[in-house]
Amino acid sequence: MRIISFVLTLFISLAIVVVIMNKSINTYIEQKYHITLFDPEMPVLSTLGAPRVWLDSLRTTLFPTQKDLAIESALQDIILDPTPESKNLDEEAESAPSYPLIDEAGHIVLEPHSTFLFIGDSMMQGVGMTLGRELKKLGFNVIDIAKQSTGLTYISFFDWGKTLKEAFAKNPHIKVVVVMVGANDPYSMPKIKYGSEEWAETYSARIQEILDTAIANKAVVAWYEAPIVKKEPLNTRLAFLNTLYKDRIEQAKQVFLLSNLALAPDGIYTSYVKNAQGKSVKMRATDGIHFSGDGSRALGALLLDRLLIIQDDPQVENDEESEHILQNANPSQTILQDTKSNSNTKQNSLLDLFAEESDPESSTQNDVDSNTQTLQEHISNQDPQHQEIQLPSYFMPR
């Protein structure tokens, strides 16, 4: 009798948990296995799931998420260390251009100490680990709220459109939104079959929502192409997603970063890519989807190569690129040549990249020392007012 009572109590408890947590259970199965068990928005299920909503709200209040803490921490940094933008510039506000902006060459022109926001899936997490460090070395603020297993298909599991709006509401100083999604997305949505016209329209609308939110908040978007992966059936689907990304981003006049130029220069999946010295460098993780450290750095360099930094300085660089951009800039400000200019911090960070570029199995310390010495000689031979560090070709695909 006691056993029957125990089993009955256990079954009733399990049933209560399933009913209350019905939406969470359904969204997990939907995202993990790409099937929908039931519609959690049914009035009965919504009513029964109300306690979960209340508990989630209480948990968020008592225990802020890592995302919330990252956004609020970055905002606090900006308040404690105000940028030139927050200084007394009211007299120049009408005549000065608004930054960030994207110039005709596709460069992102922005002010020092600008804030970058990373959103996307686990691939964005991988890129963010290396890219975030390089941006911080340049003096930028970085907020990384990328989350694994997310995308734009299963918004009941995680909604990036809503999350981005919340991020801007909490931190209006965000200037550049960096996006990478796709690997979790090429599957049917609830009641919408993948590949159908309705699916493409719905997915494109979600891309557009992210672009519209960023632009409405005077930020620019740098969107990474979903890279080629090892599984060929998934590649066909990712190629379709890339056409949707590219179309919307080009229409919005934002920046579309071609990941495959760095990771798959021949247009096919490869774990290794030869650098400028002809040495094989491992770019992909063993799962055939994610990236190695060098692969992440190569993807980060795609964005770093697009940055042009405005700096308060009466001395103007006298070269063609600076003259071209300065036609539209505040006369009291100077645009540095690019993020490869002659700050000691940037020199050191790029030297680190150069020294770490080769696969340890295919290079020796003498090779690294020799390459580093060559790069140092190149730096010393440049005009001290306009030094430019040339990275290996796979770090800076053109």
Short mmCIF file of C-alpha atoms in Angstrom, two decimals:
data_model
loop_
_atom_site.label_atom_id
_atom_site.label_comp_id
_atom_site.label_asym_id
_atom_site.label_seq_id
_atom_site.Cartn_x
_atom_site.Cartn_y
_atom_site.Cartn_z
CA MET A 1 0.00 0.00 0.00
CA ARG A 2 2.85 2.36 0.85
CA ILE A 3 4.51 1.64 -2.48
CA ILE A 4 1.28 2.43 -4.34
CA SER A 5 0.91 5.71 -2.40
CA PHE A 6 4.53 6.65 -3.16
CA VAL A 7 4.16 5.93 -6.89
CA LEU A 8 0.86 7.82 -7.02
CA THR A 9 2.36 10.82 -5.22
CA LEU A 10 5.36 10.79 -7.55
CA PHE A 11 3.13 10.61 -10.62
CA ILE A 12 0.92 13.49 -9.42
CA SER A 13 3.97 15.63 -8.61
CA LEU A 14 5.47 14.95 -12.03
CA ALA A 15 2.18 15.81 -13.73
CA ILE A 16 1.98 19.13 -11.86
CA VAL A 17 5.54 20.02 -12.86
CA VAL A 18 4.88 19.15 -16.51
CA VAL A 19 1.68 21.21 -16.56
CA ILE A 20 3.25 24.25 -14.90
CA MET A 21 6.47 24.03 -16.95
CA ASN A 22 4.71 23.05 -20.20
CA LYS A 23 6.10 25.96 -22.21
CA SER A 24 9.70 25.42 -21.09
CA ILE A 25 9.48 21.69 -21.82
CA ASN A 26 7.97 22.25 -25.26
CA THR A 27 10.48 24.92 -26.29
CA TYR A 28 13.41 22.73 -25.20
CA ILE A 29 12.17 19.77 -27.24
CA GLU A 30 11.38 22.07 -30.14
CA GLN A 31 14.87 23.57 -30.17
CA LYS A 32 16.70 20.30 -29.48
CA TYR A 33 14.79 17.89 -31.71
CA HIS A 34 13.00 20.32 -34.07
CA ILE A 35 9.52 18.98 -33.29
CA THR A 36 6.56 20.68 -31.62
CA LEU A 37 4.55 18.61 -29.16
CA PHE A 38 1.73 21.10 -28.58
CA ASP A 39 0.90 24.79 -28.74
CA PRO A 40 1.93 26.34 -25.39
CA GLU A 41 -0.10 29.45 -26.21
CA MET A 42 -3.36 27.58 -25.83
CA PRO A 43 -5.50 29.45 -23.24
CA VAL A 44 -5.66 26.45 -20.90
CA LEU A 45 -1.91 25.82 -20.99
CA SER A 46 -1.14 29.53 -20.64
CA THR A 47 -3.31 29.71 -17.52
CA LEU A 48 -1.80 26.59 -16.01
CA GLY A 49 1.70 27.89 -16.79
CA ALA A 50 1.13 31.24 -15.05
CA PRO A 51 3.05 30.18 -11.88
CA ARG A 52 6.14 29.58 -14.03
CA VAL A 53 5.99 33.14 -15.36
CA TRP A 54 5.73 34.48 -11.81
CA LEU A 55 8.63 32.32 -10.62
CA ASP A 56 10.79 33.42 -13.57
CA SER A 57 10.06 37.06 -12.78
CA LEU A 58 11.01 36.52 -9.13
CA ARG A 59 14.19 34.70 -10.09
CA THR A 60 15.24 37.48 -12.46
CA THR A 61 14.68 40.07 -9.74
CA LEU A 62 16.59 38.18 -7.07
CA PHE A 63 19.26 36.67 -9.30
CA PRO A 64 20.07 38.79 -12.38
CA THR A 65 21.23 36.85 -15.41
CA GLN A 66 24.76 37.06 -16.79
CA LYS A 67 23.33 39.02 -19.72
CA ASP A 68 21.82 41.67 -17.45
CA LEU A 69 24.99 41.93 -15.39
CA ALA A 70 27.12 42.36 -18.52
CA ILE A 71 24.92 45.15 -19.89
CA GLU A 72 24.73 47.01 -16.58
CA SER A 73 28.48 46.61 -15.95
CA ALA A 74 29.31 48.10 -19.36
CA LEU A 75 26.93 51.00 -18.70
CA GLN A 76 28.63 51.66 -15.37
CA ASP A 77 32.03 51.71 -17.08
CA ILE A 78 30.77 54.35 -19.51
CA ILE A 79 29.40 56.50 -16.69
CA LEU A 80 32.66 56.28 -14.71
CA ASP A 81 34.82 56.90 -17.77
CA PRO A 82 32.89 59.32 -19.99
CA THR A 83 33.81 59.40 -23.64
CA PRO A 84 34.45 62.58 -25.62
CA GLU A 85 30.87 62.23 -26.81
CA SER A 86 29.60 62.96 -23.28
CA LYS A 87 31.70 66.10 -22.88
CA ASN A 88 30.57 69.63 -23.59
CA LEU A 89 30.01 69.39 -27.36
CA ASP A 90 26.62 71.06 -27.61
CA GLU A 91 27.94 73.91 -29.74
CA GLU A 92 29.21 71.46 -32.37
CA ALA A 93 26.28 69.06 -32.22
CA GLU A 94 24.51 70.47 -35.24
CA SER A 95 27.55 70.57 -37.55
CA ALA A 96 29.32 67.39 -36.40
CA PRO A 97 28.53 64.07 -38.10
CA SER A 98 26.87 61.37 -36.07
CA TYR A 99 29.04 58.38 -35.22
CA PRO A 100 29.21 55.52 -35.79
CA LEU A 101 28.75 55.60 -39.54
CA ILE A 102 29.63 53.37 -42.47
CA ASP A 103 31.68 55.02 -45.21
CA GLU A 104 31.59 54.26 -48.92
CA ALA A 105 34.36 51.66 -48.58
CA GLY A 106 32.40 49.74 -45.96
CA HIS A 107 34.47 50.86 -42.98
CA ILE A 108 32.80 51.44 -39.63
CA VAL A 109 33.84 54.93 -38.51
CA LEU A 110 33.42 55.35 -34.76
CA GLU A 111 34.70 57.19 -31.73
CA PRO A 112 37.09 55.85 -29.09
CA HIS A 113 35.55 53.99 -26.15
CA SER A 114 32.50 53.03 -28.21
CA THR A 115 30.49 50.04 -26.98
CA PHE A 116 30.20 46.78 -28.95
CA LEU A 117 27.41 44.26 -28.30
CA PHE A 118 27.86 40.60 -29.33
CA ILE A 119 24.71 38.57 -29.95
CA GLY A 120 24.24 35.15 -31.48
CA ASP A 121 24.89 31.47 -30.86
CA SER A 122 27.88 29.42 -29.67
CA MET A 123 29.86 30.35 -32.81
CA MET A 124 29.54 34.01 -31.79
CA GLN A 125 30.68 33.02 -28.32
CA GLY A 126 33.85 31.55 -29.83
CA VAL A 127 34.59 34.62 -31.92
CA GLY A 128 33.70 36.91 -29.02
CA MET A 129 36.37 35.43 -26.76
CA THR A 130 39.20 36.58 -29.03
CA LEU A 131 37.55 39.57 -30.70
CA GLY A 132 36.45 41.00 -27.36
CA ARG A 133 40.03 40.99 -26.07
CA GLU A 134 41.33 42.79 -29.15
CA LEU A 135 38.59 45.43 -28.98
CA LYS A 136 39.31 46.05 -25.30
CA LYS A 137 43.00 46.53 -26.13
CA LEU A 138 41.88 49.30 -28.46
CA GLY A 139 39.94 50.94 -25.62
CA PHE A 140 36.44 49.84 -26.65
CA ASN A 141 33.75 48.58 -24.29
CA VAL A 142 32.45 45.09 -25.03
CA ILE A 143 29.19 43.43 -23.97
CA ASP A 144 29.00 39.73 -24.86
CA ILE A 145 25.53 38.21 -24.38
CA ALA A 146 25.83 35.51 -27.04
CA LYS A 147 24.05 32.32 -25.97
CA GLN A 148 24.55 28.77 -27.20
CA SER A 149 21.77 26.89 -29.02
CA THR A 150 20.02 30.12 -30.00
CA GLY A 151 19.07 31.68 -33.33
CA LEU A 152 16.12 33.29 -35.06
CA THR A 153 13.95 30.23 -35.71
CA TYR A 154 12.78 29.19 -32.25
CA ILE A 155 11.94 32.51 -30.63
CA SER A 156 9.88 30.75 -27.96
CA PHE A 157 13.18 29.24 -26.76
CA PHE A 158 15.11 32.52 -27.02
CA ASP A 159 14.08 35.73 -28.77
CA TRP A 160 17.00 37.83 -30.00
CA GLY A 161 14.71 40.55 -31.34
CA LYS A 162 13.23 41.08 -27.89
CA THR A 163 16.59 40.68 -26.15
CA LEU A 164 18.21 43.33 -28.35
CA LYS A 165 15.47 45.84 -27.54
CA GLU A 166 15.98 45.15 -23.83
CA ALA A 167 19.75 45.59 -24.22
CA PHE A 168 19.35 49.03 -25.80
CA ALA A 169 16.80 50.02 -23.15
CA LYS A 170 19.33 49.18 -20.43
CA ASN A 171 22.37 50.55 -22.23
CA PRO A 172 21.66 53.20 -24.89
CA HIS A 173 25.40 53.70 -25.46
CA ILE A 174 25.74 50.59 -27.64
CA LYS A 175 27.24 51.65 -30.98
CA VAL A 176 28.02 48.42 -32.85
CA VAL A 177 25.96 45.22 -32.80
CA VAL A 178 27.95 42.15 -33.93
CA VAL A 179 25.83 39.15 -34.98
CA MET A 180 26.50 35.53 -35.86
CA VAL A 181 23.64 33.02 -36.06
CA GLY A 182 22.49 30.27 -38.38
CA ALA A 183 23.71 26.86 -37.24
CA ASN A 184 20.58 26.27 -35.12
CA ASP A 185 18.13 27.81 -37.57
CA PRO A 186 17.54 25.89 -40.85
CA TYR A 187 14.60 23.84 -39.54
CA SER A 188 10.83 24.11 -39.61
CA MET A 189 9.15 26.60 -37.31
CA PRO A 190 5.93 25.68 -35.50
CA LYS A 191 3.32 25.31 -38.27
CA ILE A 192 5.75 26.69 -40.89
CA LYS A 193 7.76 24.27 -43.01
CA TYR A 194 11.42 25.05 -43.58
CA GLY A 195 12.18 26.27 -47.12
CA SER A 196 8.66 27.47 -47.82
CA GLU A 197 7.98 31.02 -48.92
CA GLU A 198 6.26 31.72 -45.61
CA TRP A 199 9.31 30.44 -43.71
CA ALA A 200 11.67 32.70 -45.68
CA GLU A 201 9.42 35.72 -45.13
CA THR A 202 9.10 35.05 -41.41
CA TYR A 203 12.83 34.51 -40.97
CA SER A 204 13.70 37.60 -43.02
CA ALA A 205 11.34 39.66 -40.87
CA ARG A 206 13.28 38.56 -37.79
CA ILE A 207 16.55 39.61 -39.44
CA GLN A 208 14.97 42.94 -40.26
CA GLU A 209 13.77 43.38 -36.67
CA ILE A 210 17.36 43.21 -35.42
CA LEU A 211 18.54 45.67 -38.09
CA ASP A 212 15.67 48.08 -37.41
CA THR A 213 16.27 48.02 -33.66
CA ALA A 214 19.97 48.79 -34.05
CA ILE A 215 19.44 51.53 -36.63
CA ALA A 216 16.66 53.12 -34.56
CA ASN A 217 19.14 53.36 -31.70
CA LYS A 218 21.79 54.92 -33.96
CA ALA A 219 24.01 51.85 -33.93
CA VAL A 220 25.51 49.94 -36.85
CA VAL A 221 25.34 46.20 -37.45
CA ALA A 222 28.21 43.90 -38.43
CA TRP A 223 26.69 40.55 -39.38
CA TYR A 224 28.88 37.49 -39.94
CA GLU A 225 28.12 35.08 -42.74
CA ALA A 226 27.21 31.62 -41.38
CA PRO A 227 30.41 29.68 -42.15
CA ILE A 228 30.68 26.44 -44.09
CA VAL A 229 30.54 23.38 -41.83
CA LYS A 230 31.69 19.78 -42.21
CA LYS A 231 28.20 18.29 -42.69
CA GLU A 232 27.27 18.85 -46.33
CA PRO A 233 23.45 18.68 -45.93
CA LEU A 234 23.64 21.50 -43.38
CA ASN A 235 25.85 23.56 -45.73
CA THR A 236 23.09 23.75 -48.34
CA ARG A 237 20.70 25.09 -45.74
CA LEU A 238 23.25 27.58 -44.37
CA ALA A 239 23.89 28.87 -47.88
CA PHE A 240 20.17 29.62 -48.14
CA LEU A 241 20.24 31.50 -44.82
CA ASN A 242 23.24 33.52 -46.00
CA THR A 243 21.29 34.76 -49.01
CA LEU A 244 18.63 36.06 -46.60
CA TYR A 245 21.20 37.72 -44.35
CA LYS A 246 23.09 39.31 -47.24
CA ASP A 247 19.95 40.62 -48.90
CA ARG A 248 18.58 42.31 -45.80
CA ILE A 249 21.92 43.67 -44.60
CA GLU A 250 22.82 45.16 -47.96
CA GLN A 251 19.39 46.76 -48.23
CA ALA A 252 19.89 48.30 -44.80
CA LYS A 253 23.42 49.42 -45.83
CA GLN A 254 25.06 47.63 -42.93
CA VAL A 255 28.22 45.46 -42.87
CA PHE A 256 28.15 41.82 -43.99
CA LEU A 257 31.37 39.98 -43.06
CA LEU A 258 32.30 37.08 -45.34
CA SER A 259 33.39 34.41 -42.87
CA ASN A 260 34.22 31.87 -45.56
CA LEU A 261 36.94 34.06 -47.04
CA ALA A 262 38.91 33.39 -43.86
CA LEU A 263 37.78 29.84 -43.07
CA ALA A 264 37.19 28.28 -46.49
CA PRO A 265 39.04 30.32 -49.16
CA ASP A 266 38.41 27.62 -51.78
CA GLY A 267 34.69 27.47 -51.03
CA ILE A 268 34.82 24.03 -49.39
CA TYR A 269 35.14 22.96 -45.77
CA THR A 270 38.67 22.52 -44.49
CA SER A 271 40.10 22.21 -41.00
CA TYR A 272 43.41 23.83 -41.99
CA VAL A 273 44.26 26.90 -44.05
CA LYS A 274 47.74 27.83 -45.28
CA ASN A 275 49.02 31.19 -44.10
CA ALA A 276 51.27 33.61 -46.02
CA GLN A 277 54.33 31.51 -45.16
CA GLY A 278 52.72 28.37 -46.56
CA LYS A 279 52.25 26.75 -43.15
CA SER A 280 49.02 24.98 -42.26
CA VAL A 281 47.04 26.65 -39.50
CA LYS A 282 44.16 24.85 -37.82
CA MET A 283 40.99 26.94 -38.14
CA ARG A 284 38.17 24.64 -37.05
CA ALA A 285 37.32 22.62 -33.96
CA THR A 286 37.01 18.84 -34.16
CA ASP A 287 33.19 19.00 -34.31
CA GLY A 288 33.38 20.53 -37.80
CA ILE A 289 31.26 23.52 -36.78
CA HIS A 290 33.06 25.68 -34.27
CA PHE A 291 36.47 27.36 -34.49
CA SER A 292 39.97 26.96 -33.14
CA GLY A 293 41.71 29.88 -31.47
CA ASP A 294 43.33 30.87 -34.78
CA GLY A 295 40.00 30.51 -36.56
CA SER A 296 38.34 32.83 -34.06
CA ARG A 297 41.15 35.36 -34.44
CA ALA A 298 40.85 35.22 -38.24
CA LEU A 299 37.12 35.95 -38.01
CA GLY A 300 37.74 38.74 -35.52
CA ALA A 301 40.27 40.29 -37.89
CA LEU A 302 37.52 40.59 -40.53
CA LEU A 303 35.79 43.10 -38.27
CA LEU A 304 38.94 44.77 -36.91
CA ASP A 305 40.02 45.48 -40.48
CA ARG A 306 36.79 47.43 -41.02
CA LEU A 307 37.21 49.84 -38.09
CA LEU A 308 38.29 53.46 -38.44
CA ILE A 309 38.62 55.35 -35.17
CA ILE A 310 37.90 59.05 -34.70
CA GLN A 311 40.35 60.69 -32.32
CA ASP A 312 40.57 64.23 -30.98
CA ASP A 313 43.82 65.48 -32.49
CA PRO A 314 44.58 68.71 -34.37
CA GLN A 315 47.11 66.90 -36.56
CA VAL A 316 45.47 65.26 -39.57
CA GLU A 317 46.92 62.22 -41.32
CA ASN A 318 47.87 63.41 -44.81
CA ASP A 319 46.98 60.39 -46.90
CA GLU A 320 44.32 59.66 -49.48
CA GLU A 321 42.07 57.55 -47.26
CA SER A 322 42.06 60.08 -44.41
CA GLU A 323 41.38 62.96 -46.81
CA HIS A 324 38.49 61.07 -48.35
CA ILE A 325 36.83 60.35 -45.01
CA LEU A 326 37.59 63.75 -43.47
CA GLN A 327 35.43 65.41 -46.12
CA ASN A 328 32.46 64.23 -44.05
CA ALA A 329 34.02 64.50 -40.58
CA ASN A 330 34.24 67.17 -37.90
CA PRO A 331 37.19 69.47 -38.78
CA SER A 332 38.30 69.45 -35.12
CA GLN A 333 38.77 65.70 -35.20
CA THR A 334 41.12 63.30 -36.94
CA ILE A 335 40.38 59.82 -38.19
CA LEU A 336 43.17 57.35 -37.54
CA GLN A 337 44.16 55.35 -40.60
CA ASP A 338 42.56 52.21 -39.17
CA THR A 339 42.84 49.85 -36.23
CA LYS A 340 46.29 48.80 -37.46
CA SER A 341 47.74 52.26 -36.67
CA ASN A 342 50.71 52.99 -34.44
CA SER A 343 49.54 52.61 -30.86
CA ASN A 344 51.86 50.50 -28.73
CA THR A 345 48.96 48.46 -27.45
CA LYS A 346 47.78 47.59 -30.93
CA GLN A 347 51.31 46.75 -32.08
CA ASN A 348 51.72 44.32 -29.22
CA SER A 349 48.34 42.68 -29.80
CA LEU A 350 49.00 42.15 -33.50
CA LEU A 351 52.46 40.82 -32.79
CA ASP A 352 50.81 38.31 -30.47
CA LEU A 353 48.49 37.26 -33.26
CA PHE A 354 51.40 36.92 -35.67
CA ALA A 355 53.41 34.85 -33.20
CA GLU A 356 50.45 32.56 -32.47
CA GLU A 357 49.25 32.09 -36.03
CA SER A 358 51.01 28.82 -36.85
CA ASP A 359 50.05 25.31 -35.85
CA PRO A 360 52.48 24.26 -33.09
CA GLU A 361 53.02 20.97 -34.92
CA SER A 362 54.13 22.69 -38.11
CA SER A 363 56.38 25.48 -36.85
CA THR A 364 59.33 26.09 -34.53
CA GLN A 365 60.20 28.85 -32.10
CA ASN A 366 62.89 30.04 -34.52
CA ASP A 367 60.22 30.54 -37.17
CA VAL A 368 58.15 32.65 -34.81
CA ASP A 369 61.16 34.69 -33.67
CA SER A 370 62.20 35.28 -37.27
CA ASN A 371 58.70 36.29 -38.34
CA THR A 372 58.34 38.60 -35.34
CA GLN A 373 61.70 40.25 -36.08
CA THR A 374 60.66 40.76 -39.71
CA LEU A 375 57.41 42.37 -38.60
CA GLN A 376 59.25 44.63 -36.13
CA GLU A 377 61.63 45.75 -38.92
CA HIS A 378 58.64 46.52 -41.11
CA ILE A 379 57.16 48.64 -38.33
CA SER A 380 60.38 50.56 -37.70
CA ASN A 381 60.74 51.41 -41.40
CA GLN A 382 57.36 53.09 -41.54
CA ASP A 383 56.72 56.79 -41.12
CA PRO A 384 56.30 57.24 -37.33
CA GLN A 385 53.16 59.25 -38.00
CA HIS A 386 51.65 56.56 -40.16
CA GLN A 387 52.71 53.04 -39.29
CA GLU A 388 50.77 50.13 -40.66
CA ILE A 389 51.19 46.51 -39.64
CA GLN A 390 50.63 43.96 -42.37
CA LEU A 391 49.02 40.82 -41.00
CA PRO A 392 49.26 37.44 -42.71
CA SER A 393 46.81 37.15 -45.58
CA TYR A 394 44.46 34.75 -43.85
CA PHE A 395 43.98 37.18 -41.01
CA MET A 396 42.91 39.95 -43.36
CA PRO A 397 40.97 38.46 -46.30
CA ARG A 398 40.16 40.95 -48.98
#
